[in-house]
Amino acid sequence: MTWEDSRVEMTKEERHVLADLFQAASGFVLREDLKFVAERRLAPRLELLGLRDFSAYARYLRFDPRGPDELDLAIDLLIPHETYFFREPTQLGCFTDELLPDLEVRGARRRSLQIWSAGCATGEEPYTLAMLLTTRPALAGWTLDVLGTDLSHQALTQARKAEYGSTSLRATSDAQRARFFDDLPAGRYRVKSQVRDLVRFGQLNLLDAGNAALLPRFDLIFCRNVLMYFDAPTRKRVVEGFYDRLYDGGVLLLGHSENLLTLSTRFELVQLEADLVYRRPR
Ligand SMILES: C[S@@+](CC[C@H](N)C(=O)[O-])C[C@H]1O[C@@H](n2cnc3c(N)ncnc32)[C@H](O)[C@@H]1O
């Protein structure tokens, strides 16, 4: 029997109980349409733990001393960590051609730039931003910091390793590959050390406002393809946290299918040539 065959059905009540647990821990909403995916991905956990059904799994998550670790693991199995280098090129063009030139002028005295990739998964996004920073001659000699954070310890372990296969480089041109990666055996690539040196990683749950408040201020925050997993009140709470972490005039960039239009926030919406961004007023 394969794990696909061993799917245990999740009742409506079980989905509600599990959804509450997942949402409280991570913001992730286990919608009805994700029920089958959840059944398939969590079935091997039930089997391994010797649990008969999802009610027993929910009890384990709630009351067993190993419940919190299992909850992290379950969430990791359910939330997509899909990402790749040079994702959303139009937005990255806006970053290099519009936002960075502005910051180079405004930050000329401070000569430092702090960027946060919030929900960075396996690291392709913060490394991409660091790669683009190295293409700006005006930033030579500046202190450049790119922070990548994620909920998932497993994703961050991969990010720190900085080794990737061709799927992660599917939107990377040959020229970019030659410039920013070292070749490894078996068609794998490692991000070059001058790019790696600009990037740090840390585990952070975006729902944990206390820990987020310990972060420094940023010039730019990228939070792409993360808010879409949260409900509106959670999205608003997380976005208000971003506002507090930005310098005046700092900018928040979201994924192309995400916006703050239905949330009332303190950000001003700014139409740049290539993209819409959210700015903390100057
Ligand atoms: C689809 S990936 C996005 C990766 C990258 N930002 C991009 O757009 O290519 C979503 C990431 O958000 C992370 N995430 C989800 N909920 C989170 C939370 N509450 N705190 C921190 N990270 C979270 C997940 O672990 C996952 O790695």
mmCIF file of C-alpha atoms and ligand atoms in Angstrom:
data_model
loop_
_atom_site.group_PDB
_atom_site.id
_atom_site.type_symbol
_atom_site.label_atom_id
_atom_site.label_comp_id
_atom_site.label_asym_id
_atom_site.label_seq_id
_atom_site.Cartn_x
_atom_site.Cartn_y
_atom_site.Cartn_z
ATOM 1 C CA MET A 1 0.000 0.000 0.000
ATOM 2 C CA THR A 2 1.384 3.447 -0.880
ATOM 3 C CA TRP A 3 0.749 6.502 1.295
ATOM 4 C CA GLU A 4 -1.644 7.756 -1.407
ATOM 5 C CA ASP A 5 -3.848 4.711 -0.746
ATOM 6 C CA SER A 6 -3.763 5.171 2.986
ATOM 7 C CA ARG A 7 -5.843 8.363 2.930
ATOM 8 C CA VAL A 8 -8.056 8.669 6.000
ATOM 9 C CA GLU A 9 -11.197 10.783 5.521
ATOM 10 C CA MET A 10 -11.413 14.031 7.451
ATOM 11 C CA THR A 11 -14.908 14.855 8.670
ATOM 12 C CA LYS A 12 -16.249 18.418 8.611
ATOM 13 C CA GLU A 13 -15.898 18.692 12.413
ATOM 14 C CA GLU A 14 -12.333 17.392 12.304
ATOM 15 C CA ARG A 15 -11.417 19.925 9.641
ATOM 16 C CA HIS A 16 -12.812 22.730 11.801
ATOM 17 C CA VAL A 17 -10.850 21.612 14.870
ATOM 18 C CA LEU A 18 -7.624 21.214 12.891
ATOM 19 C CA ALA A 19 -8.209 24.481 11.031
ATOM 20 C CA ASP A 20 -8.479 26.325 14.369
ATOM 21 C CA LEU A 21 -5.233 24.769 15.595
ATOM 22 C CA PHE A 22 -3.339 25.528 12.367
ATOM 23 C CA GLN A 23 -4.700 29.050 12.108
ATOM 24 C CA ALA A 24 -3.874 29.958 15.703
ATOM 25 C CA ALA A 25 -0.319 28.679 15.238
ATOM 26 C CA SER A 26 0.508 30.064 11.789
ATOM 27 C CA GLY A 27 -2.361 32.046 10.265
ATOM 28 C CA PHE A 28 -2.801 29.286 7.692
ATOM 29 C CA VAL A 29 -6.469 28.724 6.826
ATOM 30 C CA LEU A 30 -7.380 25.096 6.150
ATOM 31 C CA ARG A 31 -10.213 25.800 3.732
ATOM 32 C CA GLU A 32 -12.730 23.190 2.643
ATOM 33 C CA ASP A 33 -11.078 22.949 -0.793
ATOM 34 C CA LEU A 34 -7.770 21.965 0.849
ATOM 35 C CA LYS A 35 -9.339 19.010 2.701
ATOM 36 C CA PHE A 36 -8.161 16.369 0.198
ATOM 37 C CA VAL A 37 -4.635 17.736 0.104
ATOM 38 C CA ALA A 38 -4.578 17.723 3.911
ATOM 39 C CA GLU A 39 -5.886 14.149 4.053
ATOM 40 C CA ARG A 40 -3.191 12.976 1.633
ATOM 41 C CA ARG A 41 -0.286 14.850 3.183
ATOM 42 C CA LEU A 42 -1.165 14.071 6.804
ATOM 43 C CA ALA A 43 -2.105 10.394 6.305
ATOM 44 C CA PRO A 44 1.523 9.233 6.691
ATOM 45 C CA ARG A 45 1.718 11.121 10.002
ATOM 46 C CA LEU A 46 -1.372 9.342 11.340
ATOM 47 C CA GLU A 47 0.071 6.020 10.256
ATOM 48 C CA LEU A 48 3.460 6.727 11.820
ATOM 49 C CA LEU A 49 1.919 7.858 15.094
ATOM 50 C CA GLY A 50 -0.527 4.900 15.134
ATOM 51 C CA LEU A 51 -3.577 7.160 15.150
ATOM 52 C CA ARG A 52 -6.864 5.928 13.716
ATOM 53 C CA ASP A 53 -8.450 9.155 12.525
ATOM 54 C CA PHE A 54 -8.132 12.943 12.472
ATOM 55 C CA SER A 55 -9.961 13.319 15.816
ATOM 56 C CA ALA A 56 -7.166 11.329 17.435
ATOM 57 C CA TYR A 57 -4.615 13.458 15.528
ATOM 58 C CA ALA A 58 -6.238 16.677 16.804
ATOM 59 C CA ARG A 59 -6.124 15.313 20.378
ATOM 60 C CA TYR A 60 -2.452 14.438 19.901
ATOM 61 C CA LEU A 61 -1.700 17.945 18.635
ATOM 62 C CA ARG A 62 -3.526 19.507 21.576
ATOM 63 C CA PHE A 63 -2.659 17.333 24.531
ATOM 64 C CA ASP A 64 0.422 15.216 23.835
ATOM 65 C CA PRO A 65 3.734 16.679 25.064
ATOM 66 C CA ARG A 66 5.062 16.183 21.506
ATOM 67 C CA GLY A 67 1.986 17.985 20.107
ATOM 68 C CA PRO A 68 3.689 21.366 19.492
ATOM 69 C CA ASP A 69 6.484 19.744 17.421
ATOM 70 C CA GLU A 70 3.936 17.734 15.473
ATOM 71 C CA LEU A 71 1.907 20.902 14.869
ATOM 72 C CA ASP A 72 4.984 22.578 13.317
ATOM 73 C CA LEU A 73 5.515 19.534 11.148
ATOM 74 C CA ALA A 74 1.868 19.370 10.028
ATOM 75 C CA ILE A 75 1.851 23.060 9.101
ATOM 76 C CA ASP A 76 5.106 22.586 7.202
ATOM 77 C CA LEU A 77 3.502 19.767 5.222
ATOM 78 C CA LEU A 78 0.456 21.879 4.370
ATOM 79 C CA ILE A 79 1.793 25.349 3.557
ATOM 80 C CA PRO A 80 3.337 25.562 0.074
ATOM 81 C CA HIS A 81 7.005 26.627 0.028
ATOM 82 C CA GLU A 82 6.963 27.126 -3.729
ATOM 83 C CA THR A 83 9.492 29.758 -4.842
ATOM 84 C CA TYR A 84 12.234 30.332 -7.421
ATOM 85 C CA PHE A 85 14.973 32.795 -8.353
ATOM 86 C CA PHE A 86 14.022 35.970 -10.234
ATOM 87 C CA ARG A 87 10.299 35.413 -9.611
ATOM 88 C CA GLU A 88 8.032 38.221 -10.878
ATOM 89 C CA PRO A 89 10.543 40.031 -13.119
ATOM 90 C CA THR A 90 8.407 43.166 -13.595
ATOM 91 C CA GLN A 91 8.404 43.774 -9.866
ATOM 92 C CA LEU A 92 12.138 43.058 -9.654
ATOM 93 C CA GLY A 93 12.656 45.571 -12.466
ATOM 94 C CA CYS A 94 10.807 48.116 -10.339
ATOM 95 C CA PHE A 95 13.129 47.226 -7.440
ATOM 96 C CA THR A 96 16.350 47.751 -9.432
ATOM 97 C CA ASP A 97 15.288 50.564 -11.759
ATOM 98 C CA GLU A 98 13.002 52.656 -9.534
ATOM 99 C CA LEU A 99 13.277 51.840 -5.829
ATOM 100 C CA LEU A 100 17.044 51.355 -5.546
ATOM 101 C CA PRO A 101 18.001 54.577 -7.400
ATOM 102 C CA ASP A 102 15.702 56.487 -5.023
ATOM 103 C CA LEU A 103 17.222 54.790 -1.970
ATOM 104 C CA GLU A 104 20.739 55.426 -3.270
ATOM 105 C CA VAL A 105 19.981 59.141 -3.186
ATOM 106 C CA ARG A 106 18.008 59.221 0.061
ATOM 107 C CA GLY A 107 20.383 56.900 1.902
ATOM 108 C CA ALA A 108 23.591 58.523 0.658
ATOM 109 C CA ARG A 109 24.502 59.713 4.142
ATOM 110 C CA ARG A 110 23.676 56.487 5.982
ATOM 111 C CA ARG A 111 25.276 54.359 3.229
ATOM 112 C CA SER A 112 23.402 51.293 4.378
ATOM 113 C CA LEU A 113 20.392 49.410 3.122
ATOM 114 C CA GLN A 114 18.244 46.918 5.017
ATOM 115 C CA ILE A 115 15.831 44.622 3.198
ATOM 116 C CA TRP A 116 13.519 41.988 4.711
ATOM 117 C CA SER A 117 12.175 39.037 2.758
ATOM 118 C CA ALA A 118 9.320 37.912 5.030
ATOM 119 C CA GLY A 119 8.192 34.347 4.268
ATOM 120 C CA CYS A 120 11.318 33.582 2.244
ATOM 121 C CA ALA A 121 10.785 29.779 2.127
ATOM 122 C CA THR A 122 13.979 28.119 0.827
ATOM 123 C CA GLY A 123 15.803 31.411 0.218
ATOM 124 C CA GLU A 124 15.523 32.059 -3.524
ATOM 125 C CA GLU A 125 13.838 35.447 -2.961
ATOM 126 C CA PRO A 126 16.380 37.046 -0.557
ATOM 127 C CA TYR A 127 19.275 35.697 -2.643
ATOM 128 C CA THR A 128 17.687 37.195 -5.781
ATOM 129 C CA LEU A 129 17.433 40.580 -4.048
ATOM 130 C CA ALA A 130 21.065 40.342 -2.913
ATOM 131 C CA MET A 131 22.129 39.418 -6.477
ATOM 132 C CA LEU A 132 20.380 42.500 -7.809
ATOM 133 C CA LEU A 133 22.032 44.680 -5.163
ATOM 134 C CA THR A 134 25.442 43.568 -6.395
ATOM 135 C CA THR A 135 24.587 44.904 -9.877
ATOM 136 C CA ARG A 136 24.342 48.512 -8.591
ATOM 137 C CA PRO A 137 27.729 50.272 -8.765
ATOM 138 C CA ALA A 138 26.349 53.124 -6.628
ATOM 139 C CA LEU A 139 26.025 50.715 -3.684
ATOM 140 C CA ALA A 140 29.704 49.747 -3.638
ATOM 141 C CA GLY A 141 31.050 50.267 -0.134
ATOM 142 C CA TRP A 142 27.580 50.415 1.460
ATOM 143 C CA THR A 143 26.471 48.109 4.273
ATOM 144 C CA LEU A 144 23.901 45.854 2.606
ATOM 145 C CA ASP A 145 21.763 43.472 4.661
ATOM 146 C CA VAL A 146 19.085 41.175 3.354
ATOM 147 C CA LEU A 147 17.195 39.280 6.054
ATOM 148 C CA GLY A 148 15.174 36.210 5.078
ATOM 149 C CA THR A 149 12.706 34.854 7.634
ATOM 150 C CA ASP A 150 10.237 31.996 7.526
ATOM 151 C CA LEU A 151 8.109 29.882 9.823
ATOM 152 C CA SER A 152 9.613 26.666 8.513
ATOM 153 C CA HIS A 153 12.867 25.426 10.082
ATOM 154 C CA GLN A 154 13.217 22.900 7.275
ATOM 155 C CA ALA A 155 12.949 25.535 4.540
ATOM 156 C CA LEU A 156 15.509 27.706 6.342
ATOM 157 C CA THR A 157 17.986 24.836 6.597
ATOM 158 C CA GLN A 158 17.839 24.556 2.801
ATOM 159 C CA ALA A 159 18.104 28.326 2.438
ATOM 160 C CA ARG A 160 21.295 28.465 4.516
ATOM 161 C CA LYS A 161 22.816 25.696 2.402
ATOM 162 C CA ALA A 162 22.258 27.853 -0.713
ATOM 163 C CA GLU A 163 22.310 24.836 -3.067
ATOM 164 C CA TYR A 164 19.613 24.497 -5.693
ATOM 165 C CA GLY A 165 18.440 22.388 -8.612
ATOM 166 C CA SER A 166 17.254 23.518 -12.023
ATOM 167 C CA THR A 167 13.608 23.995 -10.891
ATOM 168 C CA SER A 168 14.693 26.854 -8.656
ATOM 169 C CA LEU A 169 16.602 28.373 -11.584
ATOM 170 C CA ARG A 170 13.779 28.040 -14.132
ATOM 171 C CA ALA A 171 13.497 31.817 -14.546
ATOM 172 C CA THR A 172 17.247 32.445 -14.304
ATOM 173 C CA SER A 173 19.012 33.342 -17.565
ATOM 174 C CA ASP A 174 22.312 31.716 -18.555
ATOM 175 C CA ALA A 175 24.056 35.029 -17.938
ATOM 176 C CA GLN A 176 22.564 35.314 -14.438
ATOM 177 C CA ARG A 177 23.489 31.698 -13.717
ATOM 178 C CA ALA A 178 27.077 32.272 -14.750
ATOM 179 C CA ARG A 179 27.299 35.495 -12.764
ATOM 180 C CA PHE A 180 25.667 34.465 -9.479
ATOM 181 C CA PHE A 181 26.110 30.687 -9.123
ATOM 182 C CA ASP A 182 28.927 28.155 -8.871
ATOM 183 C CA ASP A 183 28.322 24.849 -10.661
ATOM 184 C CA LEU A 184 28.019 21.756 -8.476
ATOM 185 C CA PRO A 185 27.926 18.113 -9.625
ATOM 186 C CA ALA A 186 24.662 16.536 -10.822
ATOM 187 C CA GLY A 187 23.137 19.713 -12.291
ATOM 188 C CA ARG A 188 23.044 21.617 -9.030
ATOM 189 C CA TYR A 189 24.160 25.166 -8.313
ATOM 190 C CA ARG A 190 25.440 27.062 -5.284
ATOM 191 C CA VAL A 191 24.877 30.780 -4.771
ATOM 192 C CA LYS A 192 28.256 32.556 -4.942
ATOM 193 C CA SER A 193 29.787 33.631 -1.667
ATOM 194 C CA GLN A 194 29.697 37.374 -2.408
ATOM 195 C CA VAL A 195 25.897 37.078 -2.656
ATOM 196 C CA ARG A 196 25.555 34.702 0.318
ATOM 197 C CA ASP A 197 27.527 37.141 2.457
ATOM 198 C CA LEU A 198 24.768 39.751 2.112
ATOM 199 C CA VAL A 199 21.996 37.445 3.335
ATOM 200 C CA ARG A 200 21.104 36.234 6.839
ATOM 201 C CA PHE A 201 18.261 33.916 7.785
ATOM 202 C CA GLY A 202 16.127 33.644 10.889
ATOM 203 C CA GLN A 203 13.070 31.691 11.978
ATOM 204 C CA LEU A 204 10.119 33.981 12.610
ATOM 205 C CA ASN A 205 6.384 33.446 12.802
ATOM 206 C CA LEU A 206 4.797 36.556 11.297
ATOM 207 C CA LEU A 207 1.944 36.214 13.798
ATOM 208 C CA ASP A 208 4.376 36.673 16.642
ATOM 209 C CA ALA A 209 4.287 40.459 16.963
ATOM 210 C CA GLY A 210 6.598 40.434 19.987
ATOM 211 C CA ASN A 211 9.470 38.806 18.102
ATOM 212 C CA ALA A 212 8.859 40.831 14.936
ATOM 213 C CA ALA A 213 9.154 44.005 17.037
ATOM 214 C CA LEU A 214 12.719 42.960 17.917
ATOM 215 C CA LEU A 215 13.782 43.240 14.282
ATOM 216 C CA PRO A 216 15.584 46.389 13.114
ATOM 217 C CA ARG A 217 14.049 48.950 10.734
ATOM 218 C CA PHE A 218 13.999 48.219 7.004
ATOM 219 C CA ASP A 219 14.065 50.272 3.818
ATOM 220 C CA LEU A 220 12.116 47.637 1.915
ATOM 221 C CA ILE A 221 10.024 44.648 2.911
ATOM 222 C CA PHE A 222 9.133 41.936 0.410
ATOM 223 C CA CYS A 223 6.282 39.722 1.564
ATOM 224 C CA ARG A 224 5.237 37.903 -1.568
ATOM 225 C CA ASN A 225 2.832 34.985 -1.778
ATOM 226 C CA VAL A 226 2.453 34.661 1.993
ATOM 227 C CA LEU A 227 -0.505 36.869 2.998
ATOM 228 C CA MET A 228 -2.709 34.897 0.603
ATOM 229 C CA TYR A 229 -2.750 32.027 3.142
ATOM 230 C CA PHE A 230 -4.143 34.251 5.934
ATOM 231 C CA ASP A 231 -7.649 35.541 6.610
ATOM 232 C CA ALA A 232 -8.315 39.306 6.393
ATOM 233 C CA PRO A 233 -7.900 40.161 10.126
ATOM 234 C CA THR A 234 -4.583 38.253 10.272
ATOM 235 C CA ARG A 235 -3.396 39.903 7.056
ATOM 236 C CA LYS A 236 -4.166 43.306 8.510
ATOM 237 C CA ARG A 237 -2.344 42.533 11.767
ATOM 238 C CA VAL A 238 0.763 41.308 9.928
ATOM 239 C CA VAL A 239 0.760 44.279 7.553
ATOM 240 C CA GLU A 240 0.493 46.759 10.453
ATOM 241 C CA GLY A 241 3.539 45.011 11.924
ATOM 242 C CA PHE A 242 5.402 45.623 8.644
ATOM 243 C CA TYR A 243 4.493 49.313 8.828
ATOM 244 C CA ASP A 244 6.145 49.579 12.240
ATOM 245 C CA ARG A 245 9.316 47.929 10.953
ATOM 246 C CA LEU A 246 9.765 50.293 7.988
ATOM 247 C CA TYR A 247 11.691 53.562 8.000
ATOM 248 C CA ASP A 248 9.624 56.595 6.990
ATOM 249 C CA GLY A 249 9.385 56.386 3.199
ATOM 250 C CA GLY A 250 10.056 52.618 3.352
ATOM 251 C CA VAL A 251 8.185 50.384 0.933
ATOM 252 C CA LEU A 252 6.260 47.112 1.207
ATOM 253 C CA LEU A 253 6.043 44.864 -1.876
ATOM 254 C CA LEU A 254 3.481 42.088 -2.096
ATOM 255 C CA GLY A 255 2.952 39.229 -4.545
ATOM 256 C CA HIS A 256 1.199 40.185 -7.772
ATOM 257 C CA SER A 257 -2.080 38.541 -6.753
ATOM 258 C CA GLU A 258 -2.110 40.221 -3.339
ATOM 259 C CA ASN A 259 -3.198 43.705 -2.315
ATOM 260 C CA LEU A 260 -4.299 45.718 0.696
ATOM 261 C CA LEU A 261 -7.286 47.274 -1.056
ATOM 262 C CA THR A 262 -9.896 45.776 1.260
ATOM 263 C CA LEU A 263 -7.819 46.414 4.382
ATOM 264 C CA SER A 264 -7.611 49.893 5.774
ATOM 265 C CA THR A 265 -3.981 50.481 6.658
ATOM 266 C CA ARG A 266 -1.664 53.418 7.251
ATOM 267 C CA PHE A 267 0.230 52.738 4.000
ATOM 268 C CA GLU A 268 -0.074 55.004 0.985
ATOM 269 C CA LEU A 269 -0.514 53.297 -2.356
ATOM 270 C CA VAL A 270 2.103 54.515 -4.820
ATOM 271 C CA GLN A 271 1.935 53.840 -8.554
ATOM 272 C CA LEU A 272 5.483 53.524 -9.847
ATOM 273 C CA GLU A 273 6.154 53.038 -13.543
ATOM 274 C CA ALA A 274 6.341 49.260 -13.337
ATOM 275 C CA ASP A 275 4.386 48.368 -10.196
ATOM 276 C CA LEU A 276 2.065 49.388 -7.388
ATOM 277 C CA VAL A 277 3.775 49.526 -4.017
ATOM 278 C CA TYR A 278 2.755 50.395 -0.469
ATOM 279 C CA ARG A 279 4.767 53.141 1.185
ATOM 280 C CA ARG A 280 5.034 54.313 4.759
ATOM 281 C CA PRO A 281 4.592 58.091 4.397
ATOM 282 C CA ARG A 282 7.847 60.090 4.336
HETATM 283 C C1 LIG B 1 4.771 30.282 -1.238
HETATM 284 S S1 LIG B 1 6.080 30.620 -0.119
HETATM 285 C C2 LIG B 1 6.583 32.221 -0.687
HETATM 286 C C3 LIG B 1 8.056 32.318 -0.936
HETATM 287 C C4 LIG B 1 8.553 33.638 -1.548
HETATM 288 N N1 LIG B 1 8.160 34.766 -0.748
HETATM 289 C C5 LIG B 1 8.083 33.820 -2.960
HETATM 290 O O1 LIG B 1 7.151 34.575 -3.210
HETATM 291 O O2 LIG B 1 8.643 33.175 -3.861
HETATM 292 C C6 LIG B 1 5.181 30.988 1.384
HETATM 293 C C7 LIG B 1 6.053 30.921 2.633
HETATM 294 O O3 LIG B 1 5.401 31.607 3.692
HETATM 295 C C8 LIG B 1 5.749 30.969 4.894
HETATM 296 N N2 LIG B 1 4.767 31.299 5.950
HETATM 297 C C9 LIG B 1 3.475 30.951 5.988
HETATM 298 N N3 LIG B 1 2.908 31.373 7.141
HETATM 299 C C10 LIG B 1 3.895 32.016 7.830
HETATM 300 C C11 LIG B 1 3.959 32.658 9.091
HETATM 301 N N4 LIG B 1 2.887 32.728 9.907
HETATM 302 N N5 LIG B 1 5.131 33.186 9.477
HETATM 303 C C12 LIG B 1 6.218 33.116 8.668
HETATM 304 N N6 LIG B 1 6.238 32.519 7.476
HETATM 305 C C13 LIG B 1 5.079 31.966 7.063
HETATM 306 C C14 LIG B 1 5.722 29.492 4.524
HETATM 307 O O4 LIG B 1 6.466 28.699 5.439
HETATM 308 C C15 LIG B 1 6.287 29.499 3.108
HETATM 309 O O5 LIG B 1 7.649 29.176 3.103
#
